[in-house]
């Protein structure tokens, strides 16, 4: 459970582990919202088609509500005979014996874990398919719930941290977009006014000013295109890291005067958290190279390293002294990149010398 950083992945692992550990036919985990329903509800033992036919997510009522407001387990021989039982949708599978337990972090209920229909050996054809959950099952589920609480809390903290980082990145981009494009448009307006004033008395100079107008307009368009690329959400879920990175490099190559290339060498699929970290580091490194280095060429390499991967972004720009940058308090996103790498078990190295370009490498171990 602790290997996963995405909340949805953690929930699925908890449910599958509980069902396997207690040998139950069905398992489910509900994460409550603040409106009487469930923000997330994950099941195991029910097919996707059956789950679609069951209909909307359940509300917080009956046994489910009791679990969310209880500090201890609920073990029932037949859930259908409990006075709190309120029935099921028509497509819902039939369930009898029931074991439920809240997943708690201190006083906060993170979710409720449910299991139904304990499997047991059937020595005779007429023996029951379910034999009921035991005190030992209850104890095992309690141990699992403690680990689940830690894993789920860590995943939630990770997602909140990522949301904050994305918000900070968008604020930075908005600020840079405002500064860069505003300056270009201001210069564009002054130059156009100068050209208009010179048309009658000095046509040659007016022509020169109009050429400058065209140059400034092209630069403003480049700034806008680059910002749009960085603000657009990456299609990692749909396209994967390789296709997403290739597309972004192609767009940046068209939007900037620098020649930007992408090479991929046998990279396997990686955990979602590592793919996102690699993409964000690549974006930050590309941003630095294209905005600050005056590079003629920027090369992006994604290569396989054992079960993991290596990302390398190299430019032939003006470079910098990493120690001087650190002393001056200008990190060019290096702290953020190092944090992203460390957050997924990876490493980041930066090599740069004034006048000799920059190379940024990030390596992740895979999963």
Short mmCIF file of C-alpha atoms in Angstrom, two decimals:
data_model
loop_
_atom_site.label_atom_id
_atom_site.label_comp_id
_atom_site.label_asym_id
_atom_site.label_seq_id
_atom_site.Cartn_x
_atom_site.Cartn_y
_atom_site.Cartn_z
CA UNK A 1 0.00 0.00 0.00
CA UNK A 2 2.79 2.42 0.88
CA UNK A 3 4.39 2.13 -2.58
CA UNK A 4 1.53 4.09 -4.16
CA UNK A 5 1.24 7.88 -4.11
CA UNK A 6 -2.07 8.26 -5.95
CA UNK A 7 -5.11 8.07 -3.65
CA UNK A 8 -7.09 5.98 -6.14
CA UNK A 9 -4.25 3.44 -6.40
CA UNK A 10 -4.03 3.21 -2.61
CA UNK A 11 -7.77 2.62 -2.30
CA UNK A 12 -7.70 -0.16 -4.88
CA UNK A 13 -4.76 -1.83 -3.14
CA UNK A 14 -6.45 -1.66 0.26
CA UNK A 15 -9.66 -3.23 -1.05
CA UNK A 16 -7.91 -6.00 -3.00
CA UNK A 17 -5.63 -6.76 -0.03
CA UNK A 18 -8.54 -6.95 2.42
CA UNK A 19 -10.55 -9.25 0.16
CA UNK A 20 -7.57 -11.58 -0.35
CA UNK A 21 -6.44 -11.50 3.28
CA UNK A 22 -9.87 -12.39 4.68
CA UNK A 23 -10.88 -14.62 1.73
CA UNK A 24 -14.13 -12.72 1.09
CA UNK A 25 -16.24 -12.76 -2.04
CA UNK A 26 -16.76 -8.98 -2.02
CA UNK A 27 -14.91 -5.96 -0.63
CA UNK A 28 -15.51 -2.22 -0.82
CA UNK A 29 -14.09 1.00 0.57
CA UNK A 30 -15.95 4.29 0.75
CA UNK A 31 -14.36 7.72 1.30
CA UNK A 32 -17.03 10.10 2.60
CA UNK A 33 -17.68 13.57 1.30
CA UNK A 34 -19.26 16.45 3.23
CA UNK A 35 -22.66 16.15 1.56
CA UNK A 36 -24.00 12.81 2.76
CA UNK A 37 -22.44 10.77 -0.04
CA UNK A 38 -19.08 9.31 -0.99
CA UNK A 39 -16.30 11.18 -2.76
CA UNK A 40 -14.85 7.82 -3.83
CA UNK A 41 -16.14 4.27 -3.61
CA UNK A 42 -13.94 1.38 -4.71
CA UNK A 43 -15.12 -2.24 -5.01
CA UNK A 44 -13.45 -5.59 -5.60
CA UNK A 45 -15.23 -8.80 -6.63
CA UNK A 46 -17.79 -7.07 -8.84
CA UNK A 47 -17.33 -6.73 -12.60
CA UNK A 48 -17.30 -3.32 -14.29
CA UNK A 49 -20.52 -4.16 -16.12
CA UNK A 50 -22.27 -5.20 -12.90
CA UNK A 51 -21.04 -2.06 -11.18
CA UNK A 52 -22.49 0.08 -13.98
CA UNK A 53 -25.85 -1.68 -13.67
CA UNK A 54 -25.94 -1.10 -9.90
CA UNK A 55 -26.16 2.63 -10.59
CA UNK A 56 -25.07 5.74 -8.64
CA UNK A 57 -22.71 5.63 -5.68
CA UNK A 58 -24.42 4.76 -2.38
CA UNK A 59 -25.39 7.43 0.12
CA UNK A 60 -24.31 7.55 3.75
CA UNK A 61 -27.14 5.63 5.35
CA UNK A 62 -27.80 2.35 7.12
CA UNK A 63 -24.79 0.16 7.80
CA UNK A 64 -22.51 2.40 5.72
CA UNK A 65 -23.33 5.45 7.82
CA UNK A 66 -22.87 3.44 11.03
CA UNK A 67 -19.37 2.46 9.93
CA UNK A 68 -18.39 6.08 9.28
CA UNK A 69 -19.47 7.15 12.76
CA UNK A 70 -18.16 4.13 14.63
CA UNK A 71 -14.74 3.62 16.16
CA UNK A 72 -14.94 -0.16 16.13
CA UNK A 73 -15.80 -3.03 13.78
CA UNK A 74 -19.25 -4.27 12.77
CA UNK A 75 -19.50 -8.06 12.36
CA UNK A 76 -22.88 -9.44 11.30
CA UNK A 77 -24.00 -12.99 10.58
CA UNK A 78 -26.52 -11.69 8.03
CA UNK A 79 -26.53 -8.01 7.09
CA UNK A 80 -30.05 -8.37 5.64
CA UNK A 81 -31.49 -9.06 9.09
CA UNK A 82 -29.96 -5.98 10.71
CA UNK A 83 -32.60 -3.28 11.48
CA UNK A 84 -30.40 -0.66 9.80
CA UNK A 85 -30.39 -2.54 6.49
CA UNK A 86 -32.27 -0.57 3.84
CA UNK A 87 -32.08 -2.85 0.81
CA UNK A 88 -30.00 -2.86 -2.37
CA UNK A 89 -30.46 -1.82 -6.00
CA UNK A 90 -31.84 -4.56 -8.27
CA UNK A 91 -28.44 -5.38 -9.86
CA UNK A 92 -26.64 -5.55 -6.50
CA UNK A 93 -25.20 -9.01 -5.66
CA UNK A 94 -26.76 -10.89 -2.76
CA UNK A 95 -24.71 -10.66 0.43
CA UNK A 96 -25.12 -12.21 3.85
CA UNK A 97 -22.30 -12.21 6.43
CA UNK A 98 -20.64 -8.83 6.79
CA UNK A 99 -17.55 -7.31 8.37
CA UNK A 100 -16.85 -3.58 8.36
CA UNK A 101 -14.32 -1.27 9.96
CA UNK A 102 -13.62 2.47 9.75
CA UNK A 103 -10.18 3.62 8.61
CA UNK A 104 -9.20 6.39 10.98
CA UNK A 105 -6.38 8.88 11.40
CA UNK A 106 -6.74 10.10 14.96
CA UNK A 107 -10.26 11.52 15.25
CA UNK A 108 -10.74 11.76 11.47
CA UNK A 109 -12.52 8.99 9.58
CA UNK A 110 -10.75 8.58 6.26
CA UNK A 111 -13.08 5.88 4.99
CA UNK A 112 -14.94 2.70 5.81
CA UNK A 113 -13.86 -0.76 4.68
CA UNK A 114 -16.51 -3.46 4.11
CA UNK A 115 -16.31 -7.16 3.34
CA UNK A 116 -19.10 -9.63 2.63
CA UNK A 117 -19.57 -13.37 2.09
CA UNK A 118 -16.65 -15.10 3.76
CA UNK A 119 -15.56 -18.09 1.69
CA UNK A 120 -15.02 -21.44 3.39
CA UNK A 121 -14.32 -25.04 2.54
CA UNK A 122 -17.35 -27.01 1.41
CA UNK A 123 -16.74 -30.67 2.27
CA UNK A 124 -20.29 -31.60 1.28
CA UNK A 125 -22.41 -30.45 -1.67
CA UNK A 126 -25.04 -29.02 0.67
CA UNK A 127 -22.53 -27.11 2.87
CA UNK A 128 -23.01 -23.32 2.92
CA UNK A 129 -20.98 -21.20 0.50
CA UNK A 130 -20.27 -18.72 3.27
CA UNK A 131 -19.32 -19.57 6.83
CA UNK A 132 -19.15 -16.13 8.44
CA UNK A 133 -16.34 -13.89 9.58
CA UNK A 134 -14.49 -14.70 12.79
CA UNK A 135 -12.79 -12.79 15.59
CA UNK A 136 -9.48 -13.57 13.89
CA UNK A 137 -10.78 -11.94 10.69
CA UNK A 138 -11.76 -8.92 12.74
CA UNK A 139 -8.26 -8.72 14.21
CA UNK A 140 -6.60 -9.05 10.79
CA UNK A 141 -8.82 -6.33 9.36
CA UNK A 142 -7.88 -4.04 12.24
CA UNK A 143 -4.17 -4.48 11.48
CA UNK A 144 -4.80 -3.84 7.78
CA UNK A 145 -6.81 -0.71 8.60
CA UNK A 146 -3.90 0.74 10.58
CA UNK A 147 -1.55 0.34 7.62
CA UNK A 148 -4.26 1.63 5.28
CA UNK A 149 -4.65 4.79 7.37
CA UNK A 150 -0.93 5.55 7.05
CA UNK A 151 -0.83 4.85 3.30
CA UNK A 152 -4.00 6.83 2.61
CA UNK A 153 -2.84 9.80 4.68
CA UNK A 154 0.50 9.84 2.84
CA UNK A 155 -1.24 9.69 -0.54
CA UNK A 156 -3.60 12.53 0.38
CA UNK A 157 -0.68 14.68 1.55
CA UNK A 158 1.18 13.93 -1.68
CA UNK A 159 -1.80 14.95 -3.82
CA UNK A 160 -2.32 18.16 -1.83
CA UNK A 161 1.37 18.99 -2.20
CA UNK A 162 1.16 18.34 -5.93
CA UNK A 163 -1.92 20.56 -6.27
CA UNK A 164 -0.10 23.34 -4.42
CA UNK A 165 2.94 22.94 -6.68
CA UNK A 166 0.77 23.11 -9.80
CA UNK A 167 -0.91 26.26 -8.46
CA UNK A 168 2.49 27.83 -7.79
CA UNK A 169 3.70 26.91 -11.28
CA UNK A 170 0.64 28.46 -12.89
CA UNK A 171 1.09 31.64 -10.83
CA UNK A 172 4.72 31.83 -11.95
CA UNK A 173 3.74 31.35 -15.57
CA UNK A 174 0.99 33.96 -15.33
CA UNK A 175 3.46 36.44 -13.85
CA UNK A 176 6.06 35.74 -16.54
CA UNK A 177 3.43 35.92 -19.27
CA UNK A 178 2.25 39.29 -17.98
CA UNK A 179 5.79 40.71 -17.77
CA UNK A 180 7.14 39.34 -21.03
CA UNK A 181 4.14 39.95 -23.26
CA UNK A 182 3.30 43.33 -21.69
CA UNK A 183 6.83 44.56 -22.40
CA UNK A 184 6.71 43.28 -25.97
CA UNK A 185 3.30 44.86 -26.65
CA UNK A 186 4.38 48.18 -25.10
CA UNK A 187 7.46 48.24 -27.37
CA UNK A 188 5.29 47.21 -30.29
CA UNK A 189 2.91 50.13 -29.73
CA UNK A 190 5.73 52.71 -29.41
CA UNK A 191 7.47 51.42 -32.51
CA UNK A 192 4.25 51.47 -34.53
CA UNK A 193 3.61 55.06 -33.41
CA UNK A 194 7.14 56.03 -34.45
CA UNK A 195 6.64 54.41 -37.86
CA UNK A 196 3.38 56.29 -38.39
CA UNK A 197 5.05 59.61 -37.52
CA UNK A 198 7.92 58.95 -39.98
CA UNK A 199 5.90 57.79 -42.99
CA UNK A 200 5.67 61.23 -44.64
CA UNK A 201 9.00 62.85 -43.75
CA UNK A 202 11.37 59.83 -43.64
CA UNK A 203 9.94 56.75 -45.46
CA UNK A 204 13.21 54.83 -45.16
CA UNK A 205 13.27 55.11 -41.38
CA UNK A 206 9.55 54.31 -41.26
CA UNK A 207 10.25 51.11 -43.17
CA UNK A 208 12.95 50.17 -40.63
CA UNK A 209 10.54 50.78 -37.76
CA UNK A 210 7.89 48.61 -39.46
CA UNK A 211 10.41 45.76 -39.74
CA UNK A 212 10.95 46.15 -35.99
CA UNK A 213 7.17 45.97 -35.48
CA UNK A 214 7.10 42.64 -37.31
CA UNK A 215 9.99 41.32 -35.17
CA UNK A 216 8.35 42.39 -31.91
CA UNK A 217 5.03 40.88 -32.96
CA UNK A 218 6.74 37.55 -33.73
CA UNK A 219 8.49 37.58 -30.33
CA UNK A 220 5.20 38.31 -28.54
CA UNK A 221 3.57 35.41 -30.38
CA UNK A 222 6.46 33.13 -29.32
CA UNK A 223 5.97 34.12 -25.67
CA UNK A 224 2.25 33.42 -25.87
CA UNK A 225 2.69 30.05 -27.56
CA UNK A 226 5.29 28.95 -25.03
CA UNK A 227 3.05 29.95 -22.14
CA UNK A 228 0.09 28.10 -23.60
CA UNK A 229 2.17 24.94 -23.94
CA UNK A 230 3.23 25.12 -20.29
CA UNK A 231 -0.26 25.95 -18.99
CA UNK A 232 -1.99 23.21 -20.96
CA UNK A 233 -2.49 20.09 -18.80
CA UNK A 234 -0.26 17.26 -19.92
CA UNK A 235 -2.13 14.29 -21.39
CA UNK A 236 -0.20 11.74 -19.38
CA UNK A 237 -3.23 9.60 -18.55
CA UNK A 238 -4.27 9.31 -22.18
CA UNK A 239 -0.97 9.43 -24.08
CA UNK A 240 1.75 8.38 -21.63
CA UNK A 241 5.06 10.11 -20.90
CA UNK A 242 6.83 9.49 -24.22
CA UNK A 243 4.05 10.78 -26.48
CA UNK A 244 3.32 13.74 -24.20
CA UNK A 245 6.95 14.80 -24.02
CA UNK A 246 7.44 14.34 -27.76
CA UNK A 247 4.41 16.53 -28.52
CA UNK A 248 5.53 19.29 -26.17
CA UNK A 249 9.04 19.29 -27.65
CA UNK A 250 7.61 19.55 -31.17
CA UNK A 251 5.46 22.53 -30.20
CA UNK A 252 8.35 24.27 -28.45
CA UNK A 253 10.58 23.68 -31.47
CA UNK A 254 8.02 25.46 -33.66
CA UNK A 255 7.46 28.27 -31.14
CA UNK A 256 11.11 29.20 -30.53
CA UNK A 257 14.12 30.06 -32.63
CA UNK A 258 16.14 27.41 -30.75
CA UNK A 259 16.16 23.95 -32.34
CA UNK A 260 14.57 21.56 -29.82
CA UNK A 261 14.83 17.78 -30.33
CA UNK A 262 13.57 14.70 -28.51
CA UNK A 263 15.09 11.21 -28.48
CA UNK A 264 13.68 8.14 -26.72
CA UNK A 265 15.57 4.90 -26.13
CA UNK A 266 13.61 1.83 -24.95
CA UNK A 267 11.79 3.35 -21.98
CA UNK A 268 9.25 1.12 -20.25
CA UNK A 269 6.03 2.33 -18.65
CA UNK A 270 6.73 3.79 -15.21
CA UNK A 271 4.55 4.46 -12.15
CA UNK A 272 2.25 7.44 -12.71
CA UNK A 273 3.97 9.54 -10.04
CA UNK A 274 7.40 9.04 -11.64
CA UNK A 275 6.12 9.84 -15.14
CA UNK A 276 4.58 13.08 -13.90
CA UNK A 277 7.76 14.05 -12.04
CA UNK A 278 9.88 13.40 -15.16
CA UNK A 279 7.53 15.48 -17.29
CA UNK A 280 7.52 18.41 -14.86
CA UNK A 281 11.30 18.39 -14.55
CA UNK A 282 11.63 18.28 -18.34
CA UNK A 283 9.25 21.25 -18.62
CA UNK A 284 11.21 23.26 -16.05
CA UNK A 285 14.54 22.47 -17.70
CA UNK A 286 13.16 23.39 -21.13
CA UNK A 287 11.72 26.59 -19.72
CA UNK A 288 15.15 27.59 -18.37
CA UNK A 289 16.97 26.68 -21.59
CA UNK A 290 14.55 28.52 -23.89
CA UNK A 291 13.99 31.60 -21.77
CA UNK A 292 17.38 32.22 -20.15
CA UNK A 293 20.23 30.42 -21.93
CA UNK A 294 20.10 31.89 -25.45
CA UNK A 295 20.76 28.36 -26.72
CA UNK A 296 20.82 27.49 -30.40
CA UNK A 297 20.09 23.81 -29.66
CA UNK A 298 18.24 22.07 -26.84
CA UNK A 299 18.26 18.26 -26.74
CA UNK A 300 15.90 16.11 -24.64
CA UNK A 301 16.75 12.44 -24.10
CA UNK A 302 14.62 9.85 -22.33
CA UNK A 303 16.45 6.53 -21.96
CA UNK A 304 16.01 3.26 -20.13
CA UNK A 305 18.15 2.65 -17.04
CA UNK A 306 17.51 -0.87 -15.74
CA UNK A 307 13.90 -0.96 -14.54
CA UNK A 308 13.85 2.84 -14.39
CA UNK A 309 14.60 5.75 -16.70
CA UNK A 310 17.00 8.65 -17.28
CA UNK A 311 15.92 12.09 -18.44
CA UNK A 312 18.61 14.41 -19.85
CA UNK A 313 18.04 17.98 -21.05
CA UNK A 314 21.12 19.57 -22.65
CA UNK A 315 21.56 23.03 -24.17
CA UNK A 316 24.49 24.84 -25.81
CA UNK A 317 23.59 28.17 -24.23
CA UNK A 318 25.49 30.59 -22.05
CA UNK A 319 25.46 28.35 -18.99
CA UNK A 320 25.88 29.54 -15.42
CA UNK A 321 27.77 28.89 -12.20
CA UNK A 322 25.42 26.78 -10.01
CA UNK A 323 27.19 27.96 -6.85
CA UNK A 324 26.81 31.63 -7.77
CA UNK A 325 23.15 31.11 -8.64
CA UNK A 326 22.57 29.49 -5.24
CA UNK A 327 24.37 32.30 -3.40
CA UNK A 328 22.33 34.91 -5.25
CA UNK A 329 19.07 33.19 -4.31
CA UNK A 330 18.12 32.56 -7.96
CA UNK A 331 17.58 28.86 -8.30
CA UNK A 332 16.07 28.72 -11.83
CA UNK A 333 13.69 26.08 -10.51
CA UNK A 334 16.53 23.81 -9.37
CA UNK A 335 15.11 23.38 -5.87
CA UNK A 336 11.70 22.44 -7.28
CA UNK A 337 13.29 19.95 -9.69
CA UNK A 338 15.35 18.34 -6.92
CA UNK A 339 12.25 18.08 -4.72
CA UNK A 340 10.30 16.42 -7.54
CA UNK A 341 13.07 13.90 -8.15
CA UNK A 342 13.47 13.07 -4.46
CA UNK A 343 9.70 12.77 -4.05
CA UNK A 344 9.61 9.76 -6.38
CA UNK A 345 12.85 8.15 -5.18
CA UNK A 346 14.98 9.64 -7.94
CA UNK A 347 18.07 11.84 -8.21
CA UNK A 348 18.81 15.08 -10.03
CA UNK A 349 22.21 16.35 -11.17
CA UNK A 350 23.05 19.71 -12.75
CA UNK A 351 26.20 20.40 -14.77
CA UNK A 352 26.80 23.91 -16.06
CA UNK A 353 29.75 26.18 -16.79
CA UNK A 354 29.49 29.80 -17.96
CA UNK A 355 29.78 29.85 -21.74
CA UNK A 356 29.57 26.07 -22.08
CA UNK A 357 25.88 25.24 -21.78
CA UNK A 358 23.93 23.23 -19.22
CA UNK A 359 23.00 19.57 -18.72
CA UNK A 360 20.26 18.49 -16.30
CA UNK A 361 19.78 14.79 -15.58
CA UNK A 362 17.07 13.07 -13.58
CA UNK A 363 17.08 9.33 -12.92
CA UNK A 364 14.21 7.33 -11.40
CA UNK A 365 14.34 3.71 -10.21
CA UNK A 366 11.09 2.50 -11.82
CA UNK A 367 8.52 0.42 -9.96
#
